[in-house]
């Protein structure tokens, strides 16, 4: 039977269509199956939202635990309890940070990343509040503030839990969205396969093509996410690797591979036993099994030896879950915290060193502590800081360079056969200033060193017979500036020495150098004190010789004898109470002053420290002082000794005998000096000078008085005879007799005045006794002003009186007191006659304690400062026609009253001001 071409074509079309249908079904089934595979792969890749959700929920639980501890810390009183809670909070914080790291690294989408960043920032802000609560927890008085901070922490914790809950919800929504997309794909495939398979081949093919395109798009997105995940893993410095349930490594980032010295692809399929060192293998296996068994995250620290150094890692392991939340492996994240561990170790070591050094403060600064006391304390701290069995402290003898062992007998103990009662052990300095043996190595190199194999060290000479066995040894030279001054060494540390053991010994060496410097300074000061005491003895002998010479020179007259006795008494008092003031000046600043030096200038020792020495010198003597300093510092003289004026704190001048010597102090040039206050001696010398002049004046006055008294006596006799003869004549007229009687009376009065002057001059030539009675000082002042009123008015001088009312009476000789005031008033008047500006004289009186003080001031040019010490000297005058006797007589009158007369500058009028100080009770040369 033959067939029509149409049938053949139909059969072919039907066959072709059938083949096409079968091909479509096969293709549809294949792509549907492939879609399942791709969905499964995508589901595996997109397990991260579930990981994020779990991490967020775990973080929320940890936040709740931290919050409970923050709330409970407010009621704790014990520092130990607070520290324990603080440590628990630190551990929980680290775990929260771990979960936040997982969230940040795993979460998808910009919104998710933004939410993760906000959560981390919120957690950091909350950490600051928690630290404030911790700082306040130890203070029971601040409960209210703690409660306020705790409340703020609670609010912050609630917000933080809400954020973590939001992250979990976000992650779950992502997972749900993805599952929904996968379910939608399957539904579409089923619908298109069952409904349109027979009737819509072309449409099915189009759906298949669309599905394939969608699947490919999802695959590309998967690959992109995988690349993103890989980039994140490679960009993290932490060590990250993933293992399956059998312990085979499935994934590792470059950091983890490099820590094992391999490439990431070399780790895949290997186990812990293939990759990890024995020291951490057991811990890794145990922790893996614990996480696989419990499913709970596990955090711990472990140490690993790398390149000769011990590295510390903080590791966190979490369970790897599949889409059914079944544990299929372990994710391990490890962070290198070696720097943090070393920092904590360094802080602990520095605290121990600081505590040890603080314990040396009292031995170094306390009075009476000897060098042996200090070395014992340093040895004790060296043993504690280096955990050594033995230690010794020694110093270099500056005379011969030998090393003196101060604590060797204490170091030897019962293990050494050497006798502990022996004198201190001395290690001799060898030729060329070198020291032998292991102990001498650091002294020769001037560098610290340690050895844990002493017998093989290049400088080892072996231990002497009976010496303790040396297992290891450390030594530090003690250097002060450029000078080698000692050594601190230790031996037999159970774990062996490291470079960390050198630092505490170096710090102890710095303190030991200070102790040696102080010891040497005390020896030098003691020697200088002995030298100064010898100088005082020599000067005392010189003063005695000078006193004897003075006694011989003023052996004439009762006045000079009296002055000599007075001088002897005051000089002997000065010599008996001589104390030397000692000072050290460096860079023009006082760096040391003893109490006597401070008392001389009226300061305390602390106030003088750091003061410029030139501030203690009289302004007029500064130039000479600088010349002497330059001479001393440039070596022009071994010792420079000068007599200069100083200025006390109260601005009073003091005469000082200053001796300076250049020394080296703290390796810098300094000036060591001693000061003797010779102000009293200068005053006595000035007094003797005045008394010598008074004696000379007395001789002249006595001669004048003697020459005048004889003719004056004759004149008085002749006047008496003249009066007797004149009155005999009866024929003299009454008027003539009256005039004659008046003339004779006037002559007698004039003779009496001359005789009074001659008597006063004669009295001036010898020690006099003044007859004192109680007088009204203000009345005498007014009397003198009234007598001088005419002269004052003619000279256009106004007198200002400020006299204290109810002034107590004063014992004085009224005539001499008024003569004293008259002389001072006359001097002021003569001075004011030569000026053009306003002429004023101010006279005041007031009582102070048991004295009366009278001041006479003027508005004249005043008396120059360099003339004030000489103004009361006999025959000294600044007037062209003056004799220089008036103020000497004033000075003598005040002295005879037991008072004091001084001159200065008037603050109110600007001219000279004479101050008279008289005692209320009678003293002085009186009867």
Short mmCIF file of C-alpha atoms in Angstrom, two decimals, residues 462-914:
data_model
loop_
_atom_site.label_atom_id
_atom_site.label_comp_id
_atom_site.label_asym_id
_atom_site.label_seq_id
_atom_site.Cartn_x
_atom_site.Cartn_y
_atom_site.Cartn_z
CA UNK A 462 84.35 29.90 86.54
CA UNK A 463 83.02 30.25 90.07
CA UNK A 464 85.52 30.18 93.00
CA UNK A 465 85.60 27.20 95.33
CA UNK A 466 82.69 27.19 97.76
CA UNK A 467 80.64 29.68 95.67
CA UNK A 468 76.96 29.05 95.02
CA UNK A 469 76.21 27.41 91.64
CA UNK A 470 75.25 29.97 88.99
CA UNK A 471 72.45 28.75 86.68
CA UNK A 472 71.91 32.05 84.93
CA UNK A 473 73.14 35.62 85.42
CA UNK A 474 72.08 39.22 84.66
CA UNK A 475 74.07 42.40 85.26
CA UNK A 476 73.42 46.15 84.79
CA UNK A 477 76.13 48.83 85.15
CA UNK A 478 75.21 51.94 87.17
CA UNK A 479 76.31 55.10 85.35
CA UNK A 480 76.07 58.67 86.63
CA UNK A 481 76.56 61.06 83.70
CA UNK A 482 79.62 59.58 81.97
CA UNK A 483 81.02 58.02 85.14
CA UNK A 484 80.72 54.31 85.98
CA UNK A 485 79.73 54.25 89.67
CA UNK A 486 78.41 50.77 90.43
CA UNK A 487 76.63 47.57 89.44
CA UNK A 488 73.40 45.68 90.15
CA UNK A 489 73.39 41.97 89.36
CA UNK A 490 71.13 38.96 89.96
CA UNK A 491 71.37 35.22 89.46
CA UNK A 492 69.39 31.97 89.35
CA UNK A 493 65.95 32.84 87.99
CA UNK A 494 63.95 29.63 87.71
CA UNK A 495 62.61 30.36 84.20
CA UNK A 496 65.72 32.04 82.81
CA UNK A 497 66.23 35.74 82.07
CA UNK A 498 64.76 37.75 79.19
CA UNK A 499 65.16 41.29 77.93
CA UNK A 500 62.18 42.27 80.12
CA UNK A 501 64.35 41.68 83.21
CA UNK A 502 66.87 44.35 82.20
CA UNK A 503 64.48 47.35 82.40
CA UNK A 504 63.69 47.12 86.17
CA UNK A 505 67.38 46.75 87.04
CA UNK A 506 68.22 49.80 84.90
CA UNK A 507 65.55 51.82 86.74
CA UNK A 508 66.89 50.66 90.09
CA UNK A 509 70.36 51.66 88.88
CA UNK A 510 69.16 55.22 88.25
CA UNK A 511 67.95 55.46 91.85
CA UNK A 512 71.18 53.88 93.11
CA UNK A 513 73.15 56.52 91.17
CA UNK A 514 71.14 59.22 92.96
CA UNK A 515 71.95 57.61 96.31
CA UNK A 516 75.66 57.49 95.47
CA UNK A 517 75.55 61.13 94.33
CA UNK A 518 73.86 62.14 97.58
CA UNK A 519 76.41 60.15 99.60
CA UNK A 520 79.29 61.85 97.83
CA UNK A 521 77.70 65.28 98.26
CA UNK A 522 77.30 64.67 101.99
CA UNK A 523 80.97 63.68 102.22
CA UNK A 524 82.00 66.84 100.35
CA UNK A 525 79.77 69.02 102.51
CA UNK A 526 81.18 67.44 105.65
CA UNK A 527 84.71 68.13 104.42
CA UNK A 528 83.77 71.69 103.48
CA UNK A 529 82.19 72.17 106.90
CA UNK A 530 85.40 71.07 108.59
CA UNK A 531 87.39 73.44 106.40
CA UNK A 532 84.96 76.26 107.18
CA UNK A 533 85.18 75.56 110.90
CA UNK A 534 88.98 75.77 110.64
CA UNK A 535 88.57 79.07 108.79
CA UNK A 536 86.31 80.34 111.57
CA UNK A 537 88.88 79.37 114.17
CA UNK A 538 91.57 81.20 112.24
CA UNK A 539 89.39 84.28 111.83
CA UNK A 540 88.48 84.20 115.51
CA UNK A 541 92.18 84.20 116.36
CA UNK A 542 92.67 87.10 113.96
CA UNK A 543 89.84 89.02 115.61
CA UNK A 544 91.44 88.42 119.01
CA UNK A 545 94.75 89.83 117.73
CA UNK A 546 92.93 92.79 116.20
CA UNK A 547 91.10 93.33 119.50
CA UNK A 548 94.39 93.39 121.44
CA UNK A 549 95.78 95.89 118.95
CA UNK A 550 92.67 98.04 119.33
CA UNK A 551 93.07 97.91 123.11
CA UNK A 552 96.62 99.22 122.84
CA UNK A 553 95.60 102.00 120.43
CA UNK A 554 92.75 103.41 122.57
CA UNK A 555 94.46 103.10 125.93
CA UNK A 556 94.27 106.88 126.55
CA UNK A 557 91.52 108.65 128.48
CA UNK A 558 88.44 107.51 130.35
CA UNK A 559 86.27 107.89 127.25
CA UNK A 560 88.58 105.75 125.14
CA UNK A 561 88.86 103.18 127.96
CA UNK A 562 85.08 103.02 128.17
CA UNK A 563 84.82 102.58 124.39
CA UNK A 564 87.46 99.86 124.50
CA UNK A 565 85.58 97.94 127.18
CA UNK A 566 82.37 98.32 125.22
CA UNK A 567 84.13 97.17 122.05
CA UNK A 568 85.74 94.23 123.82
CA UNK A 569 82.38 93.10 125.13
CA UNK A 570 80.65 93.36 121.75
CA UNK A 571 83.54 91.78 119.85
CA UNK A 572 83.67 88.87 122.30
CA UNK A 573 79.91 88.43 121.87
CA UNK A 574 80.40 88.43 118.09
CA UNK A 575 83.19 85.86 118.28
CA UNK A 576 81.35 83.60 120.75
CA UNK A 577 78.27 83.48 118.50
CA UNK A 578 80.02 83.21 115.14
CA UNK A 579 78.19 80.77 112.80
CA UNK A 580 79.08 80.36 109.17
CA UNK A 581 76.45 80.66 106.45
CA UNK A 582 77.05 78.18 103.61
CA UNK A 583 75.68 78.37 100.07
CA UNK A 584 76.16 76.83 96.61
CA UNK A 585 75.42 78.84 93.45
CA UNK A 586 75.09 77.29 90.00
CA UNK A 587 74.03 79.19 86.86
CA UNK A 588 73.56 82.29 89.04
CA UNK A 589 70.90 80.45 91.10
CA UNK A 590 71.12 79.33 94.73
CA UNK A 591 70.82 75.56 94.80
CA UNK A 592 71.81 75.08 98.44
CA UNK A 593 71.71 77.27 101.58
CA UNK A 594 72.09 76.22 105.21
CA UNK A 595 69.79 77.60 107.98
CA UNK A 596 72.37 80.13 109.21
CA UNK A 597 72.68 81.60 105.71
CA UNK A 598 68.88 81.87 105.53
CA UNK A 599 68.69 83.57 108.93
CA UNK A 600 71.30 86.14 107.89
CA UNK A 601 69.04 87.35 105.05
CA UNK A 602 65.70 86.78 106.80
CA UNK A 603 64.43 84.08 104.43
CA UNK A 604 63.59 80.44 104.87
CA UNK A 605 65.75 77.80 103.23
CA UNK A 606 62.92 76.89 100.82
CA UNK A 607 62.46 80.51 99.75
CA UNK A 608 66.17 80.83 98.91
CA UNK A 609 66.14 77.74 96.69
CA UNK A 610 66.31 78.88 93.05
CA UNK A 611 66.75 82.57 93.93
CA UNK A 612 69.25 84.70 92.00
CA UNK A 613 72.14 85.33 94.40
CA UNK A 614 72.52 88.87 93.03
CA UNK A 615 69.12 89.70 94.62
CA UNK A 616 70.82 89.39 98.02
CA UNK A 617 73.58 91.92 97.18
CA UNK A 618 73.35 95.68 97.77
CA UNK A 619 72.68 97.48 94.45
CA UNK A 620 75.84 99.58 94.84
CA UNK A 621 77.96 96.42 95.25
CA UNK A 622 76.50 94.43 92.30
CA UNK A 623 79.33 95.42 89.91
CA UNK A 624 82.00 94.36 92.38
CA UNK A 625 80.11 91.13 93.11
CA UNK A 626 79.98 90.24 89.39
CA UNK A 627 83.70 90.93 89.03
CA UNK A 628 84.45 88.55 91.94
CA UNK A 629 82.21 85.84 90.44
CA UNK A 630 83.99 86.16 87.08
CA UNK A 631 87.36 86.00 88.82
CA UNK A 632 86.32 82.88 90.73
CA UNK A 633 84.79 81.03 87.76
CA UNK A 634 87.71 81.82 85.42
CA UNK A 635 90.28 80.54 87.85
CA UNK A 636 91.95 83.90 88.42
CA UNK A 637 92.20 83.00 92.09
CA UNK A 638 91.79 79.75 94.00
CA UNK A 639 89.60 81.44 96.60
CA UNK A 640 88.01 84.88 96.31
CA UNK A 641 87.20 86.66 99.56
CA UNK A 642 85.43 90.01 99.67
CA UNK A 643 83.61 92.26 102.08
CA UNK A 644 80.31 93.36 100.59
CA UNK A 645 76.93 94.62 101.59
CA UNK A 646 73.91 92.37 101.37
CA UNK A 647 70.18 93.14 101.40
CA UNK A 648 67.86 91.27 103.78
CA UNK A 649 64.26 90.39 103.07
CA UNK A 650 63.26 93.62 104.90
CA UNK A 651 65.59 95.62 102.60
CA UNK A 652 68.03 96.27 105.43
CA UNK A 653 71.73 96.40 104.47
CA UNK A 654 74.07 93.87 106.10
CA UNK A 655 77.85 93.78 105.89
CA UNK A 656 79.01 90.31 104.79
CA UNK A 657 82.40 88.64 104.67
CA UNK A 658 81.99 86.37 101.62
CA UNK A 659 84.46 83.67 100.59
CA UNK A 660 83.94 81.86 97.26
CA UNK A 661 85.51 78.71 95.87
CA UNK A 662 84.79 77.06 92.51
CA UNK A 663 83.66 73.43 92.78
CA UNK A 664 82.06 70.81 90.52
CA UNK A 665 78.49 70.04 91.54
CA UNK A 666 76.40 67.54 89.59
CA UNK A 667 79.17 67.54 86.95
CA UNK A 668 78.71 71.25 86.40
CA UNK A 669 80.72 74.18 87.62
CA UNK A 670 79.35 75.81 90.76
CA UNK A 671 80.51 78.27 93.41
CA UNK A 672 80.73 77.14 97.04
CA UNK A 673 80.74 80.04 99.46
CA UNK A 674 80.57 80.88 103.13
CA UNK A 675 79.20 84.06 104.61
CA UNK A 676 79.92 85.67 107.95
CA UNK A 677 77.63 88.49 109.03
CA UNK A 678 80.06 91.25 110.12
CA UNK A 679 77.48 94.03 110.27
CA UNK A 680 77.95 94.42 113.99
CA UNK A 681 81.70 94.49 113.58
CA UNK A 682 81.39 97.27 110.96
CA UNK A 683 79.11 99.19 113.29
CA UNK A 684 81.64 98.84 116.09
CA UNK A 685 84.46 99.90 113.80
CA UNK A 686 82.38 102.91 112.80
CA UNK A 687 81.65 103.63 116.45
CA UNK A 688 85.31 103.37 117.36
CA UNK A 689 86.13 105.68 114.43
CA UNK A 690 83.61 108.19 115.75
CA UNK A 691 84.95 107.78 119.25
CA UNK A 692 88.49 108.35 117.99
CA UNK A 693 87.34 111.53 116.36
CA UNK A 694 85.41 112.43 119.51
CA UNK A 695 88.56 111.85 121.51
CA UNK A 696 90.51 114.11 119.18
CA UNK A 697 87.74 116.67 119.36
CA UNK A 698 87.70 116.28 123.13
CA UNK A 699 91.42 116.99 123.31
CA UNK A 700 90.97 120.09 121.16
CA UNK A 701 87.90 121.13 123.17
CA UNK A 702 89.70 120.53 126.47
CA UNK A 703 92.64 122.65 125.28
CA UNK A 704 90.30 125.43 124.14
CA UNK A 705 88.34 125.27 127.38
CA UNK A 706 91.53 125.35 129.42
CA UNK A 707 92.91 128.32 127.47
CA UNK A 708 89.61 130.21 127.77
CA UNK A 709 88.97 129.39 131.41
CA UNK A 710 92.08 131.18 132.77
CA UNK A 711 91.49 134.56 131.09
CA UNK A 712 87.77 134.18 131.76
CA UNK A 713 88.49 133.75 135.48
CA UNK A 714 90.62 136.91 135.37
CA UNK A 715 87.81 138.76 133.61
CA UNK A 716 85.34 137.69 136.28
CA UNK A 717 87.70 138.82 139.04
CA UNK A 718 88.22 142.17 137.33
CA UNK A 719 84.50 142.61 136.85
CA UNK A 720 83.88 141.92 140.54
CA UNK A 721 86.59 144.41 141.51
CA UNK A 722 85.25 146.93 138.97
CA UNK A 723 81.77 146.66 140.42
CA UNK A 724 83.06 147.04 143.99
CA UNK A 725 85.21 150.07 143.14
CA UNK A 726 82.54 151.77 141.04
CA UNK A 727 79.96 151.51 143.75
CA UNK A 728 82.26 153.15 146.31
CA UNK A 729 82.11 156.55 144.66
CA UNK A 730 79.33 158.60 146.23
CA UNK A 731 79.50 161.47 143.78
CA UNK A 732 78.33 159.39 140.87
CA UNK A 733 74.98 160.46 139.60
CA UNK A 734 72.13 158.01 140.09
CA UNK A 735 71.51 157.70 136.37
CA UNK A 736 75.17 157.05 135.72
CA UNK A 737 75.30 154.55 138.59
CA UNK A 738 72.27 152.82 137.13
CA UNK A 739 73.84 152.58 133.67
CA UNK A 740 77.12 151.44 135.14
CA UNK A 741 75.35 148.74 137.13
CA UNK A 742 73.48 147.63 133.98
CA UNK A 743 76.71 147.44 131.97
CA UNK A 744 78.45 145.43 134.67
CA UNK A 745 75.46 143.06 134.91
CA UNK A 746 75.52 142.59 131.14
CA UNK A 747 79.24 141.86 131.27
CA UNK A 748 78.62 139.34 134.05
CA UNK A 749 75.84 137.73 132.03
CA UNK A 750 78.07 137.53 128.96
CA UNK A 751 80.86 136.11 131.07
CA UNK A 752 78.44 133.58 132.52
CA UNK A 753 77.37 132.49 129.03
CA UNK A 754 80.98 132.18 127.95
CA UNK A 755 81.69 130.17 131.05
CA UNK A 756 78.66 127.96 130.31
CA UNK A 757 79.92 127.34 126.76
CA UNK A 758 83.42 126.63 128.03
CA UNK A 759 81.96 124.22 130.59
CA UNK A 760 79.92 122.46 127.89
CA UNK A 761 82.99 122.17 125.66
CA UNK A 762 84.92 120.86 128.61
CA UNK A 763 82.16 118.38 129.42
CA UNK A 764 82.18 117.30 125.76
CA UNK A 765 85.80 116.27 126.11
CA UNK A 766 85.05 113.63 128.76
CA UNK A 767 82.35 111.04 129.48
CA UNK A 768 79.56 113.02 131.03
CA UNK A 769 76.66 112.24 133.25
CA UNK A 770 73.35 113.79 132.32
CA UNK A 771 70.87 114.86 134.96
CA UNK A 772 67.46 113.54 133.77
CA UNK A 773 64.00 114.52 134.91
CA UNK A 774 60.56 113.83 133.52
CA UNK A 775 59.72 116.38 130.83
CA UNK A 776 56.82 117.06 128.49
CA UNK A 777 58.29 116.33 125.07
CA UNK A 778 55.55 118.15 123.14
CA UNK A 779 55.98 121.26 125.31
CA UNK A 780 59.73 121.34 124.61
CA UNK A 781 59.06 120.92 120.87
CA UNK A 782 56.62 123.84 120.88
CA UNK A 783 59.09 125.96 122.88
CA UNK A 784 61.89 125.40 120.34
CA UNK A 785 59.53 126.18 117.43
CA UNK A 786 58.33 129.38 119.12
CA UNK A 787 61.94 130.52 119.75
CA UNK A 788 62.79 129.90 116.08
CA UNK A 789 59.56 131.33 114.70
CA UNK A 790 61.09 134.65 113.67
CA UNK A 791 63.91 133.01 111.73
CA UNK A 792 61.49 130.55 110.16
CA UNK A 793 59.12 133.31 109.11
CA UNK A 794 61.94 135.39 107.54
CA UNK A 795 63.07 132.31 105.58
CA UNK A 796 59.49 131.67 104.40
CA UNK A 797 59.44 128.21 106.01
CA UNK A 798 56.20 126.69 107.24
CA UNK A 799 56.31 124.21 110.13
CA UNK A 800 53.84 121.33 110.32
CA UNK A 801 53.28 119.85 113.79
CA UNK A 802 51.78 116.39 114.31
CA UNK A 803 52.19 115.78 118.00
CA UNK A 804 50.45 112.87 119.69
CA UNK A 805 48.08 113.96 122.43
CA UNK A 806 48.52 112.62 125.96
CA UNK A 807 52.11 111.68 125.20
CA UNK A 808 53.65 110.07 128.31
CA UNK A 809 56.42 112.03 130.06
CA UNK A 810 59.99 111.14 129.15
CA UNK A 811 63.12 111.16 131.28
CA UNK A 812 65.45 113.72 129.72
CA UNK A 813 67.61 116.75 130.34
CA UNK A 814 65.34 119.52 129.12
CA UNK A 815 68.16 121.97 128.15
CA UNK A 816 70.04 119.30 126.21
CA UNK A 817 66.84 118.02 124.57
CA UNK A 818 65.86 121.52 123.45
CA UNK A 819 69.46 122.13 122.24
CA UNK A 820 69.18 118.87 120.23
CA UNK A 821 65.90 120.01 118.61
CA UNK A 822 67.27 123.49 118.00
CA UNK A 823 70.33 122.11 116.19
CA UNK A 824 68.16 119.89 113.97
CA UNK A 825 65.74 122.75 113.26
CA UNK A 826 68.62 125.11 112.48
CA UNK A 827 70.18 122.58 110.08
CA UNK A 828 66.84 122.16 108.28
CA UNK A 829 66.40 125.93 108.05
CA UNK A 830 69.87 126.41 106.53
CA UNK A 831 69.22 123.69 103.98
CA UNK A 832 65.82 125.09 102.94
CA UNK A 833 67.18 128.62 102.42
CA UNK A 834 68.93 127.39 99.27
CA UNK A 835 65.92 125.90 97.46
CA UNK A 836 63.33 127.55 95.18
CA UNK A 837 60.28 125.34 95.71
CA UNK A 838 57.97 125.24 98.72
CA UNK A 839 59.82 125.13 102.03
CA UNK A 840 58.37 122.90 104.75
CA UNK A 841 59.49 121.33 108.00
CA UNK A 842 57.48 118.48 109.54
CA UNK A 843 57.86 117.63 113.25
CA UNK A 844 56.01 114.60 114.66
CA UNK A 845 55.93 112.76 117.97
CA UNK A 846 54.35 109.52 119.11
CA UNK A 847 54.89 106.70 121.58
CA UNK A 848 55.65 103.12 120.65
CA UNK A 849 55.90 100.43 123.34
CA UNK A 850 58.36 101.85 125.90
CA UNK A 851 59.83 104.53 123.64
CA UNK A 852 59.12 108.05 122.41
CA UNK A 853 59.85 108.72 118.73
CA UNK A 854 60.37 112.26 117.39
CA UNK A 855 60.91 112.93 113.68
CA UNK A 856 62.20 116.13 112.07
CA UNK A 857 61.80 116.16 108.26
CA UNK A 858 62.23 118.81 105.59
CA UNK A 859 61.42 119.34 101.91
CA UNK A 860 65.04 119.92 100.96
CA UNK A 861 67.27 117.84 98.65
CA UNK A 862 67.93 115.26 101.37
CA UNK A 863 71.16 113.49 102.29
CA UNK A 864 72.72 111.14 99.75
CA UNK A 865 72.70 107.50 100.77
CA UNK A 866 76.49 107.10 100.73
CA UNK A 867 76.83 110.06 103.17
CA UNK A 868 74.31 108.86 105.75
CA UNK A 869 76.79 106.61 107.54
CA UNK A 870 79.22 109.53 107.95
CA UNK A 871 76.83 112.40 108.72
CA UNK A 872 77.30 112.09 112.50
CA UNK A 873 81.11 111.84 112.33
CA UNK A 874 82.97 114.74 114.00
CA UNK A 875 84.26 117.36 111.53
CA UNK A 876 82.28 115.82 108.64
CA UNK A 877 80.21 118.44 106.83
CA UNK A 878 78.69 119.09 103.42
CA UNK A 879 78.64 122.89 103.98
CA UNK A 880 81.38 125.12 102.72
CA UNK A 881 81.45 127.14 105.99
CA UNK A 882 80.49 124.31 108.36
CA UNK A 883 82.67 122.79 111.08
CA UNK A 884 80.96 119.36 111.25
CA UNK A 885 80.34 119.54 115.00
CA UNK A 886 76.60 120.24 115.31
CA UNK A 887 75.28 116.80 114.34
CA UNK A 888 78.09 115.14 116.32
CA UNK A 889 76.89 116.98 119.40
CA UNK A 890 73.29 115.90 118.61
CA UNK A 891 74.45 112.30 118.28
CA UNK A 892 76.31 112.59 121.61
CA UNK A 893 73.28 114.06 123.39
CA UNK A 894 70.99 111.24 122.19
CA UNK A 895 73.58 108.62 123.18
CA UNK A 896 73.89 110.14 126.65
CA UNK A 897 70.12 109.71 126.97
CA UNK A 898 70.39 106.02 126.03
CA UNK A 899 68.56 106.62 122.77
CA UNK A 900 69.21 106.38 119.03
CA UNK A 901 69.52 109.02 116.30
CA UNK A 902 69.19 107.96 112.63
CA UNK A 903 68.80 109.72 109.31
CA UNK A 904 66.85 108.72 106.21
CA UNK A 905 64.52 110.04 103.51
CA UNK A 906 61.11 111.52 104.22
CA UNK A 907 58.35 109.73 102.33
CA UNK A 908 56.05 112.74 102.64
CA UNK A 909 58.34 115.74 102.01
CA UNK A 910 61.11 114.04 100.06
CA UNK A 911 64.00 115.59 101.98
CA UNK A 912 66.06 114.47 104.97
CA UNK A 913 64.33 112.95 107.99
CA UNK A 914 66.05 112.68 111.41
#
